[in-house]
Coordinates of C-alpha atoms in Angstrom, one line a residue:
M1 CA -9.1 -1.7 -9.8
A2 CA -5.8 -2.2 -8.0
E3 CA -4.4 -2.7 -11.4
H4 CA -4.2 1.1 -11.8
G5 CA -4.3 0.9 -15.7
G6 CA -1.5 0.8 -18.3
L7 CA 0.0 -2.3 -16.8
D8 CA 0.6 -3.9 -20.2
T9 CA 2.8 -0.9 -21.2
L10 CA 4.6 -1.1 -17.8
V11 CA 5.6 -4.8 -18.0
R12 CA 6.8 -4.5 -21.6
R13 CA 8.7 -1.3 -21.3
E14 CA 12.5 -1.3 -21.0
P15 CA 14.1 0.5 -18.1
P16 CA 14.5 4.2 -19.0
P17 CA 18.0 5.6 -19.4
L18 CA 19.7 6.6 -16.1
D19 CA 20.1 10.2 -17.1
R20 CA 16.3 10.4 -17.8
V21 CA 15.5 8.9 -14.5
R22 CA 17.8 11.4 -12.7
R23 CA 16.2 14.3 -14.6
E24 CA 12.7 13.2 -13.7
R25 CA 13.6 12.8 -10.0
A26 CA 15.1 16.2 -10.0
D27 CA 11.9 17.7 -11.6
T28 CA 9.8 16.0 -8.9
G29 CA 12.0 17.0 -6.0
G30 CA 13.8 13.7 -5.5
S31 CA 11.8 10.7 -4.4
G32 CA 8.5 11.4 -6.2
G33 CA 6.5 11.9 -3.0
S34 CA 5.1 9.8 -0.2
D35 CA 3.4 6.6 -1.1
E36 CA 0.1 7.8 0.2
S37 CA 0.3 11.5 -0.4
G38 CA -2.8 11.5 -2.4
G39 CA -1.7 9.9 -5.6
G40 CA 1.0 7.4 -4.9
G41 CA 4.7 8.0 -5.4
G42 CA 5.4 9.8 -8.6
L43 CA 1.8 10.3 -9.5
G44 CA 1.3 13.8 -7.9
R45 CA -1.0 14.9 -5.2
N46 CA -4.7 14.6 -5.8
P47 CA -6.8 17.0 -3.7
A48 CA -9.9 15.1 -4.5
L49 CA -8.5 12.0 -2.8
D50 CA -7.5 14.0 0.2
G51 CA -11.1 15.3 0.4
L52 CA -12.4 11.8 0.1
R53 CA -10.1 10.7 2.9
A54 CA -11.3 13.5 5.1
L55 CA -14.9 12.6 4.5
A56 CA -14.2 9.0 5.4
V57 CA -12.5 10.2 8.7
L58 CA -15.5 12.3 9.5
C59 CA -17.9 9.4 8.8
V60 CA -16.0 7.1 11.2
L61 CA -15.8 9.7 13.9
V62 CA -19.5 10.4 13.7
F63 CA -20.2 6.7 13.7
H64 CA -18.3 6.3 17.0
M65 CA -20.5 9.0 18.5
D66 CA -23.5 6.9 17.7
A67 CA -24.8 9.6 15.3
L68 CA -24.3 7.8 11.9
P69 CA -25.2 4.1 11.8
G70 CA -23.5 3.5 8.5
G71 CA -20.4 5.6 9.2
Y72 CA -18.2 2.5 9.6
L73 CA -18.2 2.3 5.8
G74 CA -15.6 5.0 5.9
V75 CA -13.2 2.2 6.7
D76 CA -14.0 0.6 3.4
V77 CA -13.2 3.9 1.7
F78 CA -9.8 3.9 3.4
F79 CA -9.2 0.4 2.2
V80 CA -10.1 1.3 -1.4
L81 CA -7.9 4.4 -1.3
S82 CA -5.0 2.4 0.2
G83 CA -5.2 -0.3 -2.6
F84 CA -5.3 2.4 -5.3
L85 CA -2.5 4.6 -3.9
I86 CA -0.1 1.8 -3.0
T87 CA -0.6 0.1 -6.4
G88 CA -0.1 3.4 -8.1
Q89 CA 3.1 4.0 -6.2
L90 CA 4.5 0.6 -7.1
L91 CA 3.6 0.9 -10.8
A92 CA 5.0 4.5 -11.0
E93 CA 8.3 3.2 -9.7
R94 CA 8.2 0.4 -12.2
D95 CA 7.6 2.9 -15.0
R96 CA 10.3 5.3 -13.7
A97 CA 13.1 3.0 -12.8
G98 CA 12.3 -0.2 -14.7
E99 CA 11.8 -2.3 -11.6
V100 CA 10.2 -2.2 -8.1
S101 CA 12.4 -2.4 -5.1
L102 CA 10.4 -4.3 -2.4
I103 CA 13.0 -3.3 0.2
R104 CA 12.6 0.3 -0.5
F105 CA 8.8 -0.1 -0.5
Y106 CA 8.8 -1.6 3.0
V107 CA 11.3 0.9 4.3
R108 CA 9.0 3.7 3.1
R109 CA 6.1 2.1 4.9
A110 CA 8.0 1.8 8.1
Y111 CA 9.2 5.4 7.9
R112 CA 5.7 6.6 7.3
L113 CA 3.9 4.6 10.0
L114 CA 6.2 3.8 12.9
P115 CA 6.8 7.4 14.2
A116 CA 3.1 8.1 14.7
F117 CA 2.4 4.6 16.0
W118 CA 5.0 4.8 18.7
L119 CA 4.0 8.3 19.7
L120 CA 0.5 7.0 20.2
A121 CA 1.8 4.0 22.1
L122 CA 3.8 6.3 24.4
V123 CA 0.8 8.5 25.1
G124 CA -1.3 5.4 25.9
L125 CA 1.4 4.0 28.2
V126 CA 1.7 7.2 30.1
A127 CA -2.1 7.3 30.5
V128 CA -2.3 3.7 31.7
V129 CA 0.7 3.9 34.1
T130 CA -0.3 7.2 35.7
G131 CA -3.9 6.0 36.2
I132 CA -5.4 8.5 33.8
D133 CA -7.0 5.6 32.0
G134 CA -8.6 4.4 35.3
R135 CA -9.8 1.0 34.0
A136 CA -9.0 -2.2 36.0
G137 CA -6.5 -4.3 34.2
A138 CA -5.7 -1.5 31.7
L139 CA -2.0 -2.0 31.8
G140 CA -2.1 -5.7 30.9
E141 CA -4.6 -5.1 28.1
F142 CA -2.5 -2.2 26.8
L143 CA 0.7 -4.2 26.7
G144 CA -1.1 -7.1 24.9
S145 CA -2.6 -4.8 22.3
L146 CA 0.8 -3.1 21.9
A147 CA 2.5 -6.4 21.1
A148 CA -0.2 -7.4 18.7
S149 CA -0.2 -4.0 17.0
A150 CA 3.6 -3.9 16.6
M151 CA 3.5 -7.2 14.9
Y152 CA 0.5 -6.1 12.7
V153 CA -1.8 -9.0 13.9
N154 CA -4.1 -6.9 16.1
N155 CA -7.1 -7.5 13.9
Y156 CA -6.9 -11.3 14.4
V157 CA -6.1 -11.0 18.1
Q158 CA -9.3 -9.0 18.4
V159 CA -11.2 -11.7 16.6
V160 CA -9.9 -14.3 19.1
R161 CA -10.8 -12.0 22.0
Q162 CA -14.1 -11.2 20.4
S163 CA -13.2 -7.5 21.1
T164 CA -15.1 -4.5 19.9
G165 CA -11.9 -2.6 19.1
A166 CA -12.0 -0.4 22.2
G167 CA -8.9 0.8 24.1
W168 CA -5.9 2.9 23.2
L169 CA -4.8 0.7 20.3
G170 CA -8.0 -1.0 19.4
H171 CA -8.4 1.0 16.2
T172 CA -5.0 -0.3 14.9
W173 CA -6.8 -3.4 13.7
S174 CA -7.3 -1.6 10.3
L175 CA -3.6 -0.8 10.2
S176 CA -2.8 -4.5 10.8
A177 CA -5.2 -5.5 8.0
E178 CA -3.6 -3.0 5.6
E179 CA 0.0 -4.0 6.5
Q180 CA -0.9 -7.7 5.9
F181 CA -2.2 -6.7 2.5
Y182 CA 0.9 -4.6 1.8
L183 CA 3.1 -7.6 2.7
L184 CA 1.4 -9.8 0.1
W185 CA 0.2 -7.6 -2.7
P186 CA 3.6 -6.1 -3.8
L187 CA 5.0 -9.6 -4.1
V188 CA 2.0 -10.7 -6.3
L189 CA 2.2 -7.5 -8.4
V190 CA 6.0 -7.8 -9.0
A191 CA 5.6 -11.4 -10.0
L192 CA 2.9 -10.5 -12.5
C193 CA 4.9 -7.7 -13.9
R194 CA 7.6 -10.2 -14.8
R195 CA 5.1 -12.3 -16.7
P196 CA 3.4 -10.1 -19.3
R197 CA 0.9 -12.7 -20.4
L198 CA -0.3 -13.0 -16.8
A199 CA -0.2 -9.3 -16.3
R200 CA -2.7 -8.7 -19.1
R201 CA -5.2 -10.8 -17.2
L202 CA -4.7 -8.9 -14.0
P203 CA -8.2 -7.3 -14.1
V204 CA -9.7 -10.8 -14.3
V205 CA -7.6 -12.0 -11.4
L206 CA -8.7 -9.0 -9.3
L207 CA -12.3 -9.5 -10.1
A208 CA -12.0 -13.2 -9.2
G209 CA -10.3 -12.2 -5.9
V210 CA -13.1 -9.7 -5.1
A211 CA -15.7 -12.4 -5.8
A212 CA -13.9 -15.0 -3.8
V213 CA -13.7 -12.7 -0.7
A214 CA -17.4 -12.0 -1.0
L215 CA -18.2 -15.7 -1.3
W216 CA -16.0 -16.5 1.7
R217 CA -17.9 -13.9 3.8
N218 CA -21.2 -15.5 2.9
V219 CA -19.8 -19.0 3.8
L220 CA -18.6 -17.7 7.2
A221 CA -22.0 -16.1 7.8
A222 CA -23.8 -19.2 6.9
F223 CA -21.8 -21.1 9.4
G224 CA -22.5 -18.6 12.1
A225 CA -19.3 -16.5 12.2
S226 CA -19.5 -13.6 14.6
A227 CA -19.7 -10.0 13.5
T228 CA -16.2 -9.5 15.0
R229 CA -14.8 -12.3 12.8
M230 CA -16.4 -10.8 9.7
Y231 CA -15.4 -7.2 10.4
F232 CA -11.7 -7.5 11.5
G233 CA -10.3 -10.2 9.3
L234 CA -8.2 -9.4 6.2
D235 CA -9.7 -12.4 4.5
T236 CA -13.1 -10.9 4.8
R237 CA -12.1 -7.3 4.1
A238 CA -9.6 -7.7 1.3
D239 CA -12.1 -7.1 -1.5
A240 CA -12.1 -3.3 -0.7
L241 CA -8.3 -3.3 -1.1
L242 CA -8.5 -5.2 -4.3
V243 CA -11.1 -2.9 -5.7
G244 CA -8.7 0.0 -5.1

């Protein structure tokens, strides 16, 4: 579960002495690693998780080649890993420094994601402007997707458009869903860590959240929601992130 274990100990523990924190940071090379480097900041790299991520990538790629009907489930694997790794990074920081800096967390996210995102956007823009893309209306579509992706709402924009996720930035719907989760979940986790009695019940809260998302999906399906609505929305995909 996104709880990541040992939460009771974390919320009760006093901040470690500053000299100990400095020694630990020196031993780990400074910052404790990237927040998604395989085990979350300060948890060490886990080759098994890297392998699982590679397998998920392969499944999604093969799915888009119409060779593996269930390959889209690789996205769920990504969501589970993301929930696990991000929660691990937050709890590791709480254990190491005695508190979680939300500002530092969001800065790390921006530092990790924005360079690759804007490089992709630049490549896509060049392809559209020079005519390499070749589709009618490609520029307008690209600029709209770019704005939605930059604001991390591309998943719901695609729901409104009833899109299939095609185009240069279509696949950033999953990034939008993850970032929406990352905006909310650290706030919830920090609030729980400040209330030990609530923190001890975190597994129950997470299980209730998973059940609520599953129930909500069934309600939407019963009322005829489209497959696009069911697939792209954070409210219909958050259970995988909570499982992590």
